[in-house]
Short mmCIF file of C-alpha atoms in Angstrom, two decimals:
data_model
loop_
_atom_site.label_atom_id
_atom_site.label_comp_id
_atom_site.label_asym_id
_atom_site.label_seq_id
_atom_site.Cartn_x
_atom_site.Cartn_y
_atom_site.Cartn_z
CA UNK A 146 111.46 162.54 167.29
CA UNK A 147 112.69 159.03 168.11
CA UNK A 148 109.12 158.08 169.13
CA UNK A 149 108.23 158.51 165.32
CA UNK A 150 111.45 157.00 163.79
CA UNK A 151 110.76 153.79 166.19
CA UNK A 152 107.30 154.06 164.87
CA UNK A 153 108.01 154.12 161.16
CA UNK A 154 110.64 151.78 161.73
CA UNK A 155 108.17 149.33 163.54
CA UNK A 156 105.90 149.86 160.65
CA UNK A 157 107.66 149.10 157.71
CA UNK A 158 109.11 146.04 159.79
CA UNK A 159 105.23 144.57 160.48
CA UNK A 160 104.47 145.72 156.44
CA UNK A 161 107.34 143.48 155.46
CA UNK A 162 106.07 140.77 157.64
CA UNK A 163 102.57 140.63 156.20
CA UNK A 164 103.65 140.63 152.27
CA UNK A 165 103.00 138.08 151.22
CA UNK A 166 105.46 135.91 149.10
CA UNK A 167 104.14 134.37 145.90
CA UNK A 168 104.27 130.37 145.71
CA UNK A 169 105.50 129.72 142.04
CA UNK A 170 106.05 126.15 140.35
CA UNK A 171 106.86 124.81 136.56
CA UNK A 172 105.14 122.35 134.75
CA UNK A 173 106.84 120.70 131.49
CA UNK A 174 104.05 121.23 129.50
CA UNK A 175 105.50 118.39 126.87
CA UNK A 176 106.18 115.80 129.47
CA UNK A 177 102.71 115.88 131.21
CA UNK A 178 100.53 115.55 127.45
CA UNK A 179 102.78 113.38 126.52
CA UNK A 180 102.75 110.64 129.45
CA UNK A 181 98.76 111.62 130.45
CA UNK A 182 97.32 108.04 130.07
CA UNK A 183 94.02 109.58 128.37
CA UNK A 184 96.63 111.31 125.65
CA UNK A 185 98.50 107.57 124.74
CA UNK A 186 94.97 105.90 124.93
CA UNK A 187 93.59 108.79 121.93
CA UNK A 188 96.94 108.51 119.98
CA UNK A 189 96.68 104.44 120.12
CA UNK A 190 93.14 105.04 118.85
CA UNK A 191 93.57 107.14 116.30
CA UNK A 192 96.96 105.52 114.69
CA UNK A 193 95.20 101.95 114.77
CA UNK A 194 91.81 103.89 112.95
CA UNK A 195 94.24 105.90 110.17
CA UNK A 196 95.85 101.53 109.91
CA UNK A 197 92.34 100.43 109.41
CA UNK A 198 91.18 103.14 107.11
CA UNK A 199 94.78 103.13 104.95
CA UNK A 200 94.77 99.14 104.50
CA UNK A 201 91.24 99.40 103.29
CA UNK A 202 91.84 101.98 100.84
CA UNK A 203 94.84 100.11 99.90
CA UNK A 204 92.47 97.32 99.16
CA UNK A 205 90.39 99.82 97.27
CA UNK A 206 93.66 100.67 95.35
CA UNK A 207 94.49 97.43 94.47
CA UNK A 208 90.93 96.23 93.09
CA UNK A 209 91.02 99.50 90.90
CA UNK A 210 94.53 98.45 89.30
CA UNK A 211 92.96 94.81 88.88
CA UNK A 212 89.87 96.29 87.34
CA UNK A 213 92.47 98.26 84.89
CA UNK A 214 94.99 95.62 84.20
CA UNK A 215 91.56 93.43 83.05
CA UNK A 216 90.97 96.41 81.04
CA UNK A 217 94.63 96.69 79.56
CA UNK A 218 94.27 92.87 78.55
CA UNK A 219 90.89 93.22 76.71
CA UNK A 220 90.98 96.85 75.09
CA UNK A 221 92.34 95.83 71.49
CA UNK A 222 89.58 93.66 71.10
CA UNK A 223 87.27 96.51 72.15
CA UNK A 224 85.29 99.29 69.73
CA UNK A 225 86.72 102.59 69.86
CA UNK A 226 83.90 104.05 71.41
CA UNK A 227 83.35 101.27 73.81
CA UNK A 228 87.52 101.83 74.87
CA UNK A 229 86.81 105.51 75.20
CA UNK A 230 83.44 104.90 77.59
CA UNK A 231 85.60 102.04 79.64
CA UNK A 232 88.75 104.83 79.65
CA UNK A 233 86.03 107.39 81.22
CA UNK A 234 84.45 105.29 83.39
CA UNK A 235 88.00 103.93 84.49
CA UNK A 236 89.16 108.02 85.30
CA UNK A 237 85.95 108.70 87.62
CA UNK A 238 86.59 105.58 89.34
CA UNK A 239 90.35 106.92 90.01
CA UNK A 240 89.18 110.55 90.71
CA UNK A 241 86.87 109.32 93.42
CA UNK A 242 89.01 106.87 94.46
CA UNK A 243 91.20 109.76 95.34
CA UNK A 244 88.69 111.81 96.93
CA UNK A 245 87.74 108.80 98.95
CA UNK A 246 91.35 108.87 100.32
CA UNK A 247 91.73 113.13 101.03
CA UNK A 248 88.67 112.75 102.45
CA UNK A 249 88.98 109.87 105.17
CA UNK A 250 92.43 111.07 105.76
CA UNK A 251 91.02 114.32 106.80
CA UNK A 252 88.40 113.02 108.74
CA UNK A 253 91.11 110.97 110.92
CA UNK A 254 93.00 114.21 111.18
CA UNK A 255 90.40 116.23 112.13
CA UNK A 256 89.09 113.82 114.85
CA UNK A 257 92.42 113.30 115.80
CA UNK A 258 93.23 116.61 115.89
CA UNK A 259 90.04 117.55 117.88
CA UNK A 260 90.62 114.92 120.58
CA UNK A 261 94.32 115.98 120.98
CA UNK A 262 92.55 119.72 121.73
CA UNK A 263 90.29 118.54 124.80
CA UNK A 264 92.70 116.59 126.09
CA UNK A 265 95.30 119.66 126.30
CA UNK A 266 92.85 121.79 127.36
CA UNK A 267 91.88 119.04 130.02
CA UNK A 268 95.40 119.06 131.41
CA UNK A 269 95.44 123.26 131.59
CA UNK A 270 92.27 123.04 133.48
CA UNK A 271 93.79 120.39 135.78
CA UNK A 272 97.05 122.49 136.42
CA UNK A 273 94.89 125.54 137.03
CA UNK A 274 92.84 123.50 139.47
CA UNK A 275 95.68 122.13 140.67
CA UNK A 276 97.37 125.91 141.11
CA UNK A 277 94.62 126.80 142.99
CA UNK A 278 94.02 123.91 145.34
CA UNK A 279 97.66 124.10 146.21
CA UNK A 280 98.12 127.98 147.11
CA UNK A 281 100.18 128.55 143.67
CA UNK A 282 100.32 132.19 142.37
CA UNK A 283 101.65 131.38 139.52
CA UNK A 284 102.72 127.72 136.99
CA UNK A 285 104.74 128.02 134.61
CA UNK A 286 104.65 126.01 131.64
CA UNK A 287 107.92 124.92 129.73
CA UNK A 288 108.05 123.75 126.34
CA UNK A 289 110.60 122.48 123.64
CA UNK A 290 111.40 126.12 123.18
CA UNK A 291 112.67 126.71 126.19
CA UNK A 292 110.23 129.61 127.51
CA UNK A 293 111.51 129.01 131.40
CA UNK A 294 116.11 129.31 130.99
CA UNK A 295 116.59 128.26 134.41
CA UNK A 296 114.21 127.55 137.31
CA UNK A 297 115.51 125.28 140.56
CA UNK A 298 114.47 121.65 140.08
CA UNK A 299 112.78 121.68 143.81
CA UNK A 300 109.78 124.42 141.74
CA UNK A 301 109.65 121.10 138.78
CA UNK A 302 106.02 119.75 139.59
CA UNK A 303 105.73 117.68 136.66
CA UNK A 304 105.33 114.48 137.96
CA UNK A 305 103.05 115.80 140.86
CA UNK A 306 100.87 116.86 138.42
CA UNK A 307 101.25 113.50 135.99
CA UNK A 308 100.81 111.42 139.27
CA UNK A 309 97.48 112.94 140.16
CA UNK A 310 96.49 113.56 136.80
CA UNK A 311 96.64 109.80 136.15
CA UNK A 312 94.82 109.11 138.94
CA UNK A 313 97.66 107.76 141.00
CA UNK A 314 99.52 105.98 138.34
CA UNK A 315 103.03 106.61 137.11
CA UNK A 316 102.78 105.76 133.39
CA UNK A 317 106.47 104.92 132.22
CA UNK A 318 107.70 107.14 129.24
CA UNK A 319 108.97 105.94 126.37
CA UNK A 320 112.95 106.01 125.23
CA UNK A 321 114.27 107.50 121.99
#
């Protein structure tokens, strides 16, 4: 009878042994898009294209109210009819004018937004890489929300991950 006690005892001891423990980690998931180099080149981009495209239809803008004001100055000496074709003509400039505007701003947006979505997904498929390569059962992400209450700094593998996701380079963040 002790034979088989010592036995189960030995086996349940070598089971124990072999289980193997999982290798967890967390990744600020706001920290590492925000500071990935390709992220700050796209946002430069994009915020000195919505500049370009807003001065120009700024200058746009401002030719219209020139184009009115010339209008304004010259209308009492106009026919009726001719002041009511000018007034039209004057309103589908404005209305397309306006569309002009919706419609770049969306295209920046769009693009924008686009870009922002391979770059994210680029940095998932580099942590899950990354998970891999390393022996990692599981990465956590952490956001603004706070999805992860407490975790001990030593599992925090941000900047691993920033280092080798910029390619060796610590990019600095920036202060608020």
């Amino acid at each position: 009878m002790k034979k088989y006690i010592l036995m189960i005892v030995a086996s349940v001891a070598m089971l124990s042994c072999n289980q193997k423990t999982d290798k967890t980690a967390y990744v600020n998931n706001t920290k590492v898009v925000s500071d990935f180099k390709e992220m700050k080149v796209a946002q430069e981009k994009w915020t000195q294209k919505n500049n370009e495209v807003r001065a120009e239809l700024e200058e746009k803008a401002k030719q219209f109210q020139i184009e009115v004001q010339g209008y304004q100055n010259i209308m009492k000496s106009m026919s009726a009819s001719n002041r009511e074709k000018k007034e039209q003509e004057l309103m589908v400039k404005q209305q397309n004018l306006q569309r002009e505007q919706q419609t770049r701003m969306q295209e920046i947006q769009q693009g924008s937004q686009a870009e922002i979505d391979s770059i994210i997904n680029k940095v998932k498929d580099f942590v899950k890489d990354y998970g891999k390569k390393n022996g990692y059962t599981y990465i956590y992400g952490e956001t603004e929300v706070g999805n992860i209450f407490y975790a001990s700094e030593e599992l925090d593998i941000t900047d691993k991950i920033l280092l080798e996701l910029n390619g060796g380079e610590v990019v600095e963040t920036e202060k608020e």
